[in-house]
JSON list of C-alpha atoms in Angstrom, two decimals:
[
{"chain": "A", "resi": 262, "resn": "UNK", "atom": "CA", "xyz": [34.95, 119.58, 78.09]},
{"chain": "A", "resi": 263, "resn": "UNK", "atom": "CA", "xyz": [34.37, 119.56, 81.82]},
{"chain": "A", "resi": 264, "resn": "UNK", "atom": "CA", "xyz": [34.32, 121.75, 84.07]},
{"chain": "A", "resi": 265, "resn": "UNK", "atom": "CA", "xyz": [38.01, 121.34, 85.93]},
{"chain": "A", "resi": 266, "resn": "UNK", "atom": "CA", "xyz": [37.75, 123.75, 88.26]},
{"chain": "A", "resi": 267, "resn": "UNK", "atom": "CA", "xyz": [34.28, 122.72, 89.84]},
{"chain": "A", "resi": 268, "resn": "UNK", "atom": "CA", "xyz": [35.75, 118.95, 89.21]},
{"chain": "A", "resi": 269, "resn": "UNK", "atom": "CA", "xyz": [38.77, 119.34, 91.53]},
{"chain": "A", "resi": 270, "resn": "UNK", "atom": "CA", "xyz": [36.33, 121.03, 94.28]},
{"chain": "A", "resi": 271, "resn": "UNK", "atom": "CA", "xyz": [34.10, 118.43, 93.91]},
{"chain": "A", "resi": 272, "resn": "UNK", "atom": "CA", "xyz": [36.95, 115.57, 94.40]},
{"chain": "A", "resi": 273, "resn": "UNK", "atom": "CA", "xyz": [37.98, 117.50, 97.22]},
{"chain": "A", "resi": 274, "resn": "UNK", "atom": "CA", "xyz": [34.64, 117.26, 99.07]},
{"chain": "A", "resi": 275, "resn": "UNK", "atom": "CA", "xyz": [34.23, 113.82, 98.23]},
{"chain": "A", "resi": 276, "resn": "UNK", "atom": "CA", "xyz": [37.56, 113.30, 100.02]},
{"chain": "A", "resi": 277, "resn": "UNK", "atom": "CA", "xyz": [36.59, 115.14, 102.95]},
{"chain": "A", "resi": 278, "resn": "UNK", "atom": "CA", "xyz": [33.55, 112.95, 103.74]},
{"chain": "A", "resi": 279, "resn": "UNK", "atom": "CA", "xyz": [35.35, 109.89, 103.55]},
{"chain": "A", "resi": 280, "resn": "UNK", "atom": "CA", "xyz": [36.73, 110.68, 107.10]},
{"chain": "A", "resi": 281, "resn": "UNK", "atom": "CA", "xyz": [33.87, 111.11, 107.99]},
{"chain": "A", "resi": 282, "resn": "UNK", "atom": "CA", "xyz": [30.32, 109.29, 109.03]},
{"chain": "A", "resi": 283, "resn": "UNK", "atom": "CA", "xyz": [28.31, 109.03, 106.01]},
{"chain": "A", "resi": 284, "resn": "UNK", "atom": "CA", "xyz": [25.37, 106.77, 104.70]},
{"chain": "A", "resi": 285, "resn": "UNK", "atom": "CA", "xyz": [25.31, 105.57, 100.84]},
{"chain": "A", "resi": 286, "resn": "UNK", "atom": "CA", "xyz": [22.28, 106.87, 99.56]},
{"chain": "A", "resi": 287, "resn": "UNK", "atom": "CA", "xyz": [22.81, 110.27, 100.53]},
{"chain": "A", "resi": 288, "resn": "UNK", "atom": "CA", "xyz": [26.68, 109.77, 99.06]},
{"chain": "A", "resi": 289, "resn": "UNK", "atom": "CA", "xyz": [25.07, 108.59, 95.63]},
{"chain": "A", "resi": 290, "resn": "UNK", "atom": "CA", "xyz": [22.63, 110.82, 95.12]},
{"chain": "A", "resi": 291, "resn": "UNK", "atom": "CA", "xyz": [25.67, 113.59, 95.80]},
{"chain": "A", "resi": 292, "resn": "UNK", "atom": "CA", "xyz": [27.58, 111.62, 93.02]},
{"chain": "A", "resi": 293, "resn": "UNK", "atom": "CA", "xyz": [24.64, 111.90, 90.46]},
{"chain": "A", "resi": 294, "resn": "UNK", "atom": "CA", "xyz": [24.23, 115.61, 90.90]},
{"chain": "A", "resi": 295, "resn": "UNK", "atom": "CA", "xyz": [27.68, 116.48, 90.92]},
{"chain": "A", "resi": 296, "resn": "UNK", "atom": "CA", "xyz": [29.15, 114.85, 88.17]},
{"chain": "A", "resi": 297, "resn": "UNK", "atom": "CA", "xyz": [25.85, 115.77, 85.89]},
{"chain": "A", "resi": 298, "resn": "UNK", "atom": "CA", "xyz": [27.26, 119.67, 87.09]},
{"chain": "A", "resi": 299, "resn": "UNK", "atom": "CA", "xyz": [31.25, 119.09, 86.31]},
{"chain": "A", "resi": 300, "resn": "UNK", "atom": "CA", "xyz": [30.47, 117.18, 82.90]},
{"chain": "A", "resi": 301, "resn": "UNK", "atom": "CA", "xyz": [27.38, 119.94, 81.79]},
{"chain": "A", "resi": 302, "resn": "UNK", "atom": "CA", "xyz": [24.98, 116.57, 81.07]},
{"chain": "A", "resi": 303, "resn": "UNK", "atom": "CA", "xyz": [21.54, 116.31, 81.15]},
{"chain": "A", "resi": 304, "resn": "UNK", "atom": "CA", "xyz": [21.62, 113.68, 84.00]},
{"chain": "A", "resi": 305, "resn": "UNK", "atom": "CA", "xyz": [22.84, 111.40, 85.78]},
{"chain": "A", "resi": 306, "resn": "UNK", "atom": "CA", "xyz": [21.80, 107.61, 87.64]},
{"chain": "A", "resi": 307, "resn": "UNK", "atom": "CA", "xyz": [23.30, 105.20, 90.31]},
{"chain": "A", "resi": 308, "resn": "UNK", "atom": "CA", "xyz": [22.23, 101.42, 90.13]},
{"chain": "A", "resi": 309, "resn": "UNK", "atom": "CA", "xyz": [23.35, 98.86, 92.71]},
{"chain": "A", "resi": 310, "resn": "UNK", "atom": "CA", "xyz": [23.84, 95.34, 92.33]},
{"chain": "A", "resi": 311, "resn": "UNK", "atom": "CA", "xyz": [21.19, 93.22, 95.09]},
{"chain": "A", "resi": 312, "resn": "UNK", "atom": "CA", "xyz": [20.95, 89.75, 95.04]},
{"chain": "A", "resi": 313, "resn": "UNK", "atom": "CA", "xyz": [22.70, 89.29, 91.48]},
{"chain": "A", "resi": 314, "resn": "UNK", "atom": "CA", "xyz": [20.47, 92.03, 89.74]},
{"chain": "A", "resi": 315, "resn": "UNK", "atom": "CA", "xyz": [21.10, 95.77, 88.92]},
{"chain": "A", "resi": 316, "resn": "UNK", "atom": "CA", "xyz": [18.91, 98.16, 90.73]},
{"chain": "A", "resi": 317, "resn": "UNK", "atom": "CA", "xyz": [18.26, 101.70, 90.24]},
{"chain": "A", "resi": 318, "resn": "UNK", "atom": "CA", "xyz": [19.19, 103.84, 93.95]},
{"chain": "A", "resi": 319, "resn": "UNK", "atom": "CA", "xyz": [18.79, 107.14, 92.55]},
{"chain": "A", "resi": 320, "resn": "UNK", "atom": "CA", "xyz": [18.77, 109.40, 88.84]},
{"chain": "A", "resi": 321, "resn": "UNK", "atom": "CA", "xyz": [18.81, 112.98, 88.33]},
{"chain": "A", "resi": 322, "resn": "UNK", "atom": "CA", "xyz": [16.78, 114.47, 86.76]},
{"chain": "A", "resi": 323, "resn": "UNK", "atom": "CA", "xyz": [13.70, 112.17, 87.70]},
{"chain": "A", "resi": 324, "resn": "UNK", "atom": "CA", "xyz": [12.42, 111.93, 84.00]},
{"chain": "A", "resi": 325, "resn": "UNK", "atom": "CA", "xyz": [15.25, 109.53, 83.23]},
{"chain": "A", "resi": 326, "resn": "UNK", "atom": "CA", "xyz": [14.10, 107.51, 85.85]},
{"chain": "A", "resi": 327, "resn": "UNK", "atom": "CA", "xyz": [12.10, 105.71, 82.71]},
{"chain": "A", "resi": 328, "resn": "UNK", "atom": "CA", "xyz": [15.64, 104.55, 81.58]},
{"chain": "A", "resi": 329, "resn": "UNK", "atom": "CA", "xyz": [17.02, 102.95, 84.96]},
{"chain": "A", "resi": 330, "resn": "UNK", "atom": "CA", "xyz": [13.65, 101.62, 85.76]},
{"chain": "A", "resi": 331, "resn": "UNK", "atom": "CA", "xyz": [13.30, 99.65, 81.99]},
{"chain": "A", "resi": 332, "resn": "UNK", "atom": "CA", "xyz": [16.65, 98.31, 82.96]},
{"chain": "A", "resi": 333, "resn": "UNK", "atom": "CA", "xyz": [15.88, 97.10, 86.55]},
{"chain": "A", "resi": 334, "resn": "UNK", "atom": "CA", "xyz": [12.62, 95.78, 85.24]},
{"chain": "A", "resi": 335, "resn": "UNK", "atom": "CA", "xyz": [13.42, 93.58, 82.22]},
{"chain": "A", "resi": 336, "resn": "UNK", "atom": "CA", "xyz": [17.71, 93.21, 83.47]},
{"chain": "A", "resi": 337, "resn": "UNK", "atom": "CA", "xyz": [18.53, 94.22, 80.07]},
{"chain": "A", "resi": 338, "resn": "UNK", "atom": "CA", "xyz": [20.46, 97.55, 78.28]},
{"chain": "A", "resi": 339, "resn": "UNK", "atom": "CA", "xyz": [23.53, 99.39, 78.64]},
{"chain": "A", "resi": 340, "resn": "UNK", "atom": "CA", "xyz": [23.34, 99.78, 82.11]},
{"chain": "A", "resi": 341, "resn": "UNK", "atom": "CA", "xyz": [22.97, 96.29, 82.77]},
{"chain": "A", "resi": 342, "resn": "UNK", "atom": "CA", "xyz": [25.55, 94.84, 80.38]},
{"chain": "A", "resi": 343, "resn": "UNK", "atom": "CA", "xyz": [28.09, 96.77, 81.45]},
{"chain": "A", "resi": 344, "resn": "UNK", "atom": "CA", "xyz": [27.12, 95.72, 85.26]},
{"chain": "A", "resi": 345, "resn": "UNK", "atom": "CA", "xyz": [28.06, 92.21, 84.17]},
{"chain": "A", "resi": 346, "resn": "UNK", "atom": "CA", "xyz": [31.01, 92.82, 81.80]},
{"chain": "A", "resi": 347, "resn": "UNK", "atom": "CA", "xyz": [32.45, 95.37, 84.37]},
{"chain": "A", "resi": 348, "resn": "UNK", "atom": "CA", "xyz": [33.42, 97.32, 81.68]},
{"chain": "A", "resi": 349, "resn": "UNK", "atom": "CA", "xyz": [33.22, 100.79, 80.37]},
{"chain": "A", "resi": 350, "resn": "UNK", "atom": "CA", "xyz": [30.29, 101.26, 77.63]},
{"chain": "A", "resi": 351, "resn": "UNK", "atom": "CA", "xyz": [29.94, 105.06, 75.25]},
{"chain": "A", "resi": 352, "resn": "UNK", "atom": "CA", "xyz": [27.18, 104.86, 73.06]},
{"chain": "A", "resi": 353, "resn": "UNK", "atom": "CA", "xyz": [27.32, 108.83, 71.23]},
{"chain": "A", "resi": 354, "resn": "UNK", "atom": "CA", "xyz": [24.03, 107.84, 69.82]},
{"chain": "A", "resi": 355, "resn": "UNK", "atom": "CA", "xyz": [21.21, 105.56, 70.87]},
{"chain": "A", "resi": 356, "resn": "UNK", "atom": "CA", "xyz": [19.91, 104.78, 67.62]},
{"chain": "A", "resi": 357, "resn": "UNK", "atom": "CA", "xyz": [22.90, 102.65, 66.87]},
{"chain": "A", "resi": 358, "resn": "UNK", "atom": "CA", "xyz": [21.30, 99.92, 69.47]},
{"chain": "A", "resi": 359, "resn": "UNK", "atom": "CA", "xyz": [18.36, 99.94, 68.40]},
{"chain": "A", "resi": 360, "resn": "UNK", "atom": "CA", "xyz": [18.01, 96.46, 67.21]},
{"chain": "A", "resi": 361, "resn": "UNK", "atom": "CA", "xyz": [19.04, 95.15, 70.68]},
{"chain": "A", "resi": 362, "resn": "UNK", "atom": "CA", "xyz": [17.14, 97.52, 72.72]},
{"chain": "A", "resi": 363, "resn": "UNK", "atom": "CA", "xyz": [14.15, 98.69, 70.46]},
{"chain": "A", "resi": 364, "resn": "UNK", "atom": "CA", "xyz": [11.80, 99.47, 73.83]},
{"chain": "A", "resi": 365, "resn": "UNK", "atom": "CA", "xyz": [14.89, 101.29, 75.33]},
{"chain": "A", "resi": 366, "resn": "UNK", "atom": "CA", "xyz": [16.08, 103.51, 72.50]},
{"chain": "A", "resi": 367, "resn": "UNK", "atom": "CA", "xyz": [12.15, 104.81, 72.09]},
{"chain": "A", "resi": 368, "resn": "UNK", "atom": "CA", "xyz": [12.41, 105.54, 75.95]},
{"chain": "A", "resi": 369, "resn": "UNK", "atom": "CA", "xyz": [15.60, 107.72, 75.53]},
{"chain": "A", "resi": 370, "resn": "UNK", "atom": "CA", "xyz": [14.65, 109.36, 72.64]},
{"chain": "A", "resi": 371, "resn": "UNK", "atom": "CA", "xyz": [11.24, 110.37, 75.23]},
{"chain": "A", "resi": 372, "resn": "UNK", "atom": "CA", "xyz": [13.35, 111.88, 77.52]},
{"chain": "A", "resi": 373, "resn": "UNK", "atom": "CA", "xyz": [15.50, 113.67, 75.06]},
{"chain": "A", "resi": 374, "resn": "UNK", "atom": "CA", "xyz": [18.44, 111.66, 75.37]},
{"chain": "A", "resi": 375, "resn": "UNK", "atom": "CA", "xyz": [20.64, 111.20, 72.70]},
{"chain": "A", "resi": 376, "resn": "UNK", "atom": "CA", "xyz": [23.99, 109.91, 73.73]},
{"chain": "A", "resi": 377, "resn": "UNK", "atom": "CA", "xyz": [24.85, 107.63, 77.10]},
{"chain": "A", "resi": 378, "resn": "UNK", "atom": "CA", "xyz": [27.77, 106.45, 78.62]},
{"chain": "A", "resi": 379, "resn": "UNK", "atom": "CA", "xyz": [27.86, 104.10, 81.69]},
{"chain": "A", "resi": 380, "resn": "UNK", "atom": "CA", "xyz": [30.25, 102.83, 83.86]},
{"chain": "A", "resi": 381, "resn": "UNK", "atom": "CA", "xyz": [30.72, 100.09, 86.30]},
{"chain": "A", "resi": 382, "resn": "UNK", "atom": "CA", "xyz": [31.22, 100.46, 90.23]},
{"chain": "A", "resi": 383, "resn": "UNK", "atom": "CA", "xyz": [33.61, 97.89, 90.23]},
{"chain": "A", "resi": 384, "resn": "UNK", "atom": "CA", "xyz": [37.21, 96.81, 91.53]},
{"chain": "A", "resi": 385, "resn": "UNK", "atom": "CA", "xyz": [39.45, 94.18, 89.59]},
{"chain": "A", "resi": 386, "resn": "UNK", "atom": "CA", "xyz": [36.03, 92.05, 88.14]},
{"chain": "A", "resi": 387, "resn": "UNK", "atom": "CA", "xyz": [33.98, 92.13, 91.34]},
{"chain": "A", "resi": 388, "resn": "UNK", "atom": "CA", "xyz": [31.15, 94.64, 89.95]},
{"chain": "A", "resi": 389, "resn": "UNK", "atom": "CA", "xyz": [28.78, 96.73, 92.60]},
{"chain": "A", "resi": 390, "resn": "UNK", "atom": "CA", "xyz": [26.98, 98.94, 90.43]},
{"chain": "A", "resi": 391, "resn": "UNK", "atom": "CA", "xyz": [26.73, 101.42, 87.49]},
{"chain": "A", "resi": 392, "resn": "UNK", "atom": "CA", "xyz": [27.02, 104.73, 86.99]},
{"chain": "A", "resi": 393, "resn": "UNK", "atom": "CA", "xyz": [25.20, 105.99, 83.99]},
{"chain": "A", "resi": 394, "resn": "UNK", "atom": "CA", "xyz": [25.39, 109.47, 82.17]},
{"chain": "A", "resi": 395, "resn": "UNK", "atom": "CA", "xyz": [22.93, 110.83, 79.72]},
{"chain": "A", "resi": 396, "resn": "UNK", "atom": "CA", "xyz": [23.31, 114.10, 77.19]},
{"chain": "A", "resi": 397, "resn": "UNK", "atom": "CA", "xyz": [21.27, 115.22, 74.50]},
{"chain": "A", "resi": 398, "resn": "UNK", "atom": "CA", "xyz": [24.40, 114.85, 72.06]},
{"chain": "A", "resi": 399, "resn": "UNK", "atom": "CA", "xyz": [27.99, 113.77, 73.23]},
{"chain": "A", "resi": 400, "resn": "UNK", "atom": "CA", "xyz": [31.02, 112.11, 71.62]},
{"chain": "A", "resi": 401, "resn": "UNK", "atom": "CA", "xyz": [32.45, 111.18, 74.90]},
{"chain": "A", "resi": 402, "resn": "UNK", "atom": "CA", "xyz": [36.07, 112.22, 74.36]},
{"chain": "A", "resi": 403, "resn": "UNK", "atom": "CA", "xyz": [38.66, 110.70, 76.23]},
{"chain": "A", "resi": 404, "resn": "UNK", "atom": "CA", "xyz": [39.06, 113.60, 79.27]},
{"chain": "A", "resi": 405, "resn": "UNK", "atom": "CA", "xyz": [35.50, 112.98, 79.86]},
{"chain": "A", "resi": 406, "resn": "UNK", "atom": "CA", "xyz": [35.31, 109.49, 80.31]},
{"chain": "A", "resi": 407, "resn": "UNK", "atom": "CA", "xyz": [38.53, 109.74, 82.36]},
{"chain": "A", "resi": 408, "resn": "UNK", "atom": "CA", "xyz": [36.89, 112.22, 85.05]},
{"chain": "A", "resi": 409, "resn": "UNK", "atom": "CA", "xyz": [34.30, 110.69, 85.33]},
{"chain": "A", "resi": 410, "resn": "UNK", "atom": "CA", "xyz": [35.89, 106.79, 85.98]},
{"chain": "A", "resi": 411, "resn": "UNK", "atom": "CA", "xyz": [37.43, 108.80, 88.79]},
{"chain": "A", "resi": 412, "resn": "UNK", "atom": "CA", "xyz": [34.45, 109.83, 90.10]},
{"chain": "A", "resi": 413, "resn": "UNK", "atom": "CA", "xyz": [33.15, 106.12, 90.04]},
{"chain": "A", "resi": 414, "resn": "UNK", "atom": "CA", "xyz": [36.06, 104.45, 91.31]},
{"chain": "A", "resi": 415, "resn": "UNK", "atom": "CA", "xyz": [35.60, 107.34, 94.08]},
{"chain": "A", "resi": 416, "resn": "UNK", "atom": "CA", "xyz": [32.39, 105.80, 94.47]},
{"chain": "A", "resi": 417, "resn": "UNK", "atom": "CA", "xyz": [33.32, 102.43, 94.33]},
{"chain": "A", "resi": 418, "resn": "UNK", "atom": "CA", "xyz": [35.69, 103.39, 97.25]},
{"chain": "A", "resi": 419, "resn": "UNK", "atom": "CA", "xyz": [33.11, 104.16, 99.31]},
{"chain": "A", "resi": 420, "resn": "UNK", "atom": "CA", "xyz": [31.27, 101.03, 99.01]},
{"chain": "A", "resi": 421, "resn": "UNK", "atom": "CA", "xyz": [34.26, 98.76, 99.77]},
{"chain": "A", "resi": 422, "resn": "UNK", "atom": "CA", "xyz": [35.06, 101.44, 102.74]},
{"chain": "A", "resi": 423, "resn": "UNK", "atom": "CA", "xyz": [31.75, 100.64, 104.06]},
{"chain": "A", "resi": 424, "resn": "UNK", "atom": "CA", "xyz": [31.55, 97.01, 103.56]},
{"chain": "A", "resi": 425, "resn": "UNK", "atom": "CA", "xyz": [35.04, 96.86, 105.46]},
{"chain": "A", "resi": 426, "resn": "UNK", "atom": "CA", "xyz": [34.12, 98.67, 108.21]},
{"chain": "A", "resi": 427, "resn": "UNK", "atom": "CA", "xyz": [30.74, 97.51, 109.05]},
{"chain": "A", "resi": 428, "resn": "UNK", "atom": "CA", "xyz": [30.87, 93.82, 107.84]},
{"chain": "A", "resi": 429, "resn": "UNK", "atom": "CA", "xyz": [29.03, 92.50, 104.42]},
{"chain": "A", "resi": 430, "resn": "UNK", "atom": "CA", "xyz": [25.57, 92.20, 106.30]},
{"chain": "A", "resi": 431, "resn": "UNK", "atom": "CA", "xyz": [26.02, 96.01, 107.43]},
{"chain": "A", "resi": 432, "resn": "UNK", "atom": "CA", "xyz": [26.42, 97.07, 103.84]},
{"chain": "A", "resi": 433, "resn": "UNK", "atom": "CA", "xyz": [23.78, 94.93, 102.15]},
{"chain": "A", "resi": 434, "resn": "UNK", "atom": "CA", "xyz": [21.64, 96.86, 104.36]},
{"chain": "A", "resi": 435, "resn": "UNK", "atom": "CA", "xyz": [22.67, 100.61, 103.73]},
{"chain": "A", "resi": 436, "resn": "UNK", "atom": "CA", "xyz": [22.14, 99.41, 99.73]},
{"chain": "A", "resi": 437, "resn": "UNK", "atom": "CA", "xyz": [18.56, 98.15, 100.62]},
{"chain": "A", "resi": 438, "resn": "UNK", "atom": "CA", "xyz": [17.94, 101.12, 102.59]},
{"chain": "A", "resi": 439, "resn": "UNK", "atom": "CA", "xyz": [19.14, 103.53, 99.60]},
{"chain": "A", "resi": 440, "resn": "UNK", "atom": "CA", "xyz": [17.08, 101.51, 97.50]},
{"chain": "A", "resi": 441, "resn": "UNK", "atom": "CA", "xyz": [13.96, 102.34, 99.84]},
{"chain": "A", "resi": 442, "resn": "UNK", "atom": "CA", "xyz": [15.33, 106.42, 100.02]},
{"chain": "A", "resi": 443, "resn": "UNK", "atom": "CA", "xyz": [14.71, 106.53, 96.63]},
{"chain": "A", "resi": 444, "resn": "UNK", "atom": "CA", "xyz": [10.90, 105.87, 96.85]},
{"chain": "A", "resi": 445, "resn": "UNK", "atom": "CA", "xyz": [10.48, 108.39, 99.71]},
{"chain": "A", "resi": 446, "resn": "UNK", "atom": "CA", "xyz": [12.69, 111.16, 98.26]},
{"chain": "A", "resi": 447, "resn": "UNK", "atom": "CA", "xyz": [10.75, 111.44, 95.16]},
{"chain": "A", "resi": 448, "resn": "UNK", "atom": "CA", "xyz": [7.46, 111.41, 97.24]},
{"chain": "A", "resi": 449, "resn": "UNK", "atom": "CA", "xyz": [8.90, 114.56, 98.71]},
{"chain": "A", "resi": 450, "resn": "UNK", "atom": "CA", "xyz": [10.41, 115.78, 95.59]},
{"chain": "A", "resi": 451, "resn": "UNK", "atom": "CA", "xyz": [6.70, 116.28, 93.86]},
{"chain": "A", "resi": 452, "resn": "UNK", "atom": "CA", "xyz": [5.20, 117.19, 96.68]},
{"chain": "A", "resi": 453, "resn": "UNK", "atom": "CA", "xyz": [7.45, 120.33, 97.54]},
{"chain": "A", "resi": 454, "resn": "UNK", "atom": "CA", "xyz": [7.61, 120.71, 93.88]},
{"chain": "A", "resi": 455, "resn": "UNK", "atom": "CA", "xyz": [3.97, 121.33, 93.64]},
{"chain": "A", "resi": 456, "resn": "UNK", "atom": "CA", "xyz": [4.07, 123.17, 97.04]},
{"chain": "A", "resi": 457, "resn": "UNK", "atom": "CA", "xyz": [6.13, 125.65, 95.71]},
{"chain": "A", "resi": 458, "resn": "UNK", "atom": "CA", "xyz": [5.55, 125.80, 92.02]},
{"chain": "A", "resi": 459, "resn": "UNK", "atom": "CA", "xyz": [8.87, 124.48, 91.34]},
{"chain": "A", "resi": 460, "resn": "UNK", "atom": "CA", "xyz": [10.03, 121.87, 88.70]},
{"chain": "A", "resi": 461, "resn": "UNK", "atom": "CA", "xyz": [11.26, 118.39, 90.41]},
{"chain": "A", "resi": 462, "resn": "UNK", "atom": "CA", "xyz": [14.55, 119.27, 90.33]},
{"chain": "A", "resi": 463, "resn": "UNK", "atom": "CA", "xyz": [14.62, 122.32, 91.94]},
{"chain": "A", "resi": 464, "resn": "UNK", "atom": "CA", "xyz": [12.43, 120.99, 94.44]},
{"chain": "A", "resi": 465, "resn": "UNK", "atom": "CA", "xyz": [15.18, 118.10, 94.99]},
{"chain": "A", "resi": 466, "resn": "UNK", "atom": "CA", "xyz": [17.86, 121.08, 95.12]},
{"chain": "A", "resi": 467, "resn": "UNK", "atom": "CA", "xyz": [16.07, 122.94, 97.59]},
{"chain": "A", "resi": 468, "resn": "UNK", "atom": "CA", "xyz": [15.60, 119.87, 100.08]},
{"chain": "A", "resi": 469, "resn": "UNK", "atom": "CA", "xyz": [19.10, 118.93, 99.62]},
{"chain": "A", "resi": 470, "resn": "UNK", "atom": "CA", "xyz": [20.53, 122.55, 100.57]},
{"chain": "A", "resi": 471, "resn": "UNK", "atom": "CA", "xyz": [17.94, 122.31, 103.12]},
{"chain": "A", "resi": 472, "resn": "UNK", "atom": "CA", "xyz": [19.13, 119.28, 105.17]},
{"chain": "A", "resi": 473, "resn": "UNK", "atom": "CA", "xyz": [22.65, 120.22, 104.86]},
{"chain": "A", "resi": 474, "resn": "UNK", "atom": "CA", "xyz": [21.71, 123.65, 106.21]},
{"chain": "A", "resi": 475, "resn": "UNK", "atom": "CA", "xyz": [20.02, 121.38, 109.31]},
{"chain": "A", "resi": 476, "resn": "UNK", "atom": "CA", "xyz": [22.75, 118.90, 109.20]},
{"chain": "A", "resi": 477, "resn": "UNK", "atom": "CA", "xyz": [20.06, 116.32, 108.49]},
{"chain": "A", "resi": 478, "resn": "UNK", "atom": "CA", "xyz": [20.04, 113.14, 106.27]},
{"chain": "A", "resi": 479, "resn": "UNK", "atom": "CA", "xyz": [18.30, 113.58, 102.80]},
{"chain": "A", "resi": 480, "resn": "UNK", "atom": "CA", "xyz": [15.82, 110.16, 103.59]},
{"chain": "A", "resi": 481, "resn": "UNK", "atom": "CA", "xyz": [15.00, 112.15, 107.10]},
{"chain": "A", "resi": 482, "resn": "UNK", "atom": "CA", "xyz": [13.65, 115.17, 105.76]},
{"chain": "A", "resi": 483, "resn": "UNK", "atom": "CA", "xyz": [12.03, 113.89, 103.13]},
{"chain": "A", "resi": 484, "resn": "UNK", "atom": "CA", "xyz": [10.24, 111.62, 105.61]},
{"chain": "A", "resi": 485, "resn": "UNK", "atom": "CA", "xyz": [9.10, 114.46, 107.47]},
{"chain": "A", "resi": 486, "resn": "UNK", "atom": "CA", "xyz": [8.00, 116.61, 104.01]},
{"chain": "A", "resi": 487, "resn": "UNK", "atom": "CA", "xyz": [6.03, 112.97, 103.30]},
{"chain": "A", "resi": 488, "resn": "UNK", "atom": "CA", "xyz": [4.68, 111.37, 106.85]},
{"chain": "A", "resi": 489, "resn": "UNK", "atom": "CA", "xyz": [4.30, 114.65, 108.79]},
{"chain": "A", "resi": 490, "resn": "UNK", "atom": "CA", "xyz": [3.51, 117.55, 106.34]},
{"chain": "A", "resi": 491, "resn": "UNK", "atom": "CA", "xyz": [6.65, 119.46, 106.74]},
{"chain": "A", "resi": 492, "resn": "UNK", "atom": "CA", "xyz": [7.00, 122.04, 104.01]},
{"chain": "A", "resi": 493, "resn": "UNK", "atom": "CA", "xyz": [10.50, 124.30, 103.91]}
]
């Protein structure tokens, strides 16, 4: 069951920065962390759709990066089939795909992930991503599923917010650019992680409270922790 009280707070927030400036990468990476916290999963990922293929933008925590990155790489799993169905897919238990996604399942049972669920970024059949959820062992009931296609269509706001306000071109950029963050961010992630003895997501916590304590972009500080040695 998740966590309604933390969910509400979290919709609230989300809310708030709608009215406000905001870029999409730090937005998704927000998305990722909080719904992994209001549905107690073992993490979360964002892929965008660019140029007619799904691409991983960000994945908490960064061992199930594996899982995104096999699906960006070969265009194939649950990730990528529900990109291009637009529809909803819950899969309590890898093992059952096994004969489609042989290479995949033997990934997710690696990072200790049992059960996913993914669903599309989309509005009416016009698809611009995925949002993907992983747990060790989940039945997806119904409440779940329905808080978090909130949380997605949220998202999916967002993206249609931006792309009417600063023209198709504009947003095509912002998704290139979050697909770029991601590379830096994990740079920085490891290397405060080591820094500081931490694991890599604490060291991703700690820069995140850290550059909205400095009312700084995510991709900024972590281009400063990278390209000039900053250490917080």
């Amino acid at each position: 069951m998740y966590d309604h009280k933390l969910y509400v707070q979290t919709l609230s927030d989300f809310i708030r920065t709608l009215v406000r400036p905001y870029d999409v990468d730090s937005l998704l990476n927000d998305l990722a962390l909080r719904i992994a916290d209001v549905l107690h999963l073992s993490g979360a990922g964002v892929s965008l759709e660019q140029e007619g293929k799904l691409r991983m933008v960000t994945v908490i925590p960064s061992h199930l990066a594996a899982l995104e990155k096999y699906q960006e790489n070969h265009q194939d799993g649950p990730s990528v089939e529900a990109f291009r169905d637009s529809r909803v897919s819950l899969i309590p238990d890898v093992e059952y795909t096994r004969n489609r996604w042989p290479e995949y399942v033997e990934l997710a049972r690696a990072s200790g992930t049992s059960s996913i669920a993914v669903l599309p970024l989309a509005l009416d059949e016009r698809a611009f991503g995925t949002l993907s959820l992983y747990a060790d062992r989940r039945d997806w009931p119904e409440d779940d599923v329905a808080a978090a296609s909130l949380m997605a269509d949220m998202a999916t706001g967002y993206l249609i917010n931006a792309s009417t306000h600063h023209q198709q071109n504009e947003l095509n950029d912002q998704l290139s650019h979050a697909l770029e963050s991601r590379v830096v961010i994990e740079q920085a992630k490891g290397i405060i992680a080591e820094s500081r003895g931490l694991s890599v997501s604490q060291a991703f916590e700690l820069i995140r409270r850290h550059a909205r304590s400095h009312n700084v972009k995510v991709r900024d500080l972590s281009e400063a922790i990278v390209d000039m040695g900053l250490r917080i």
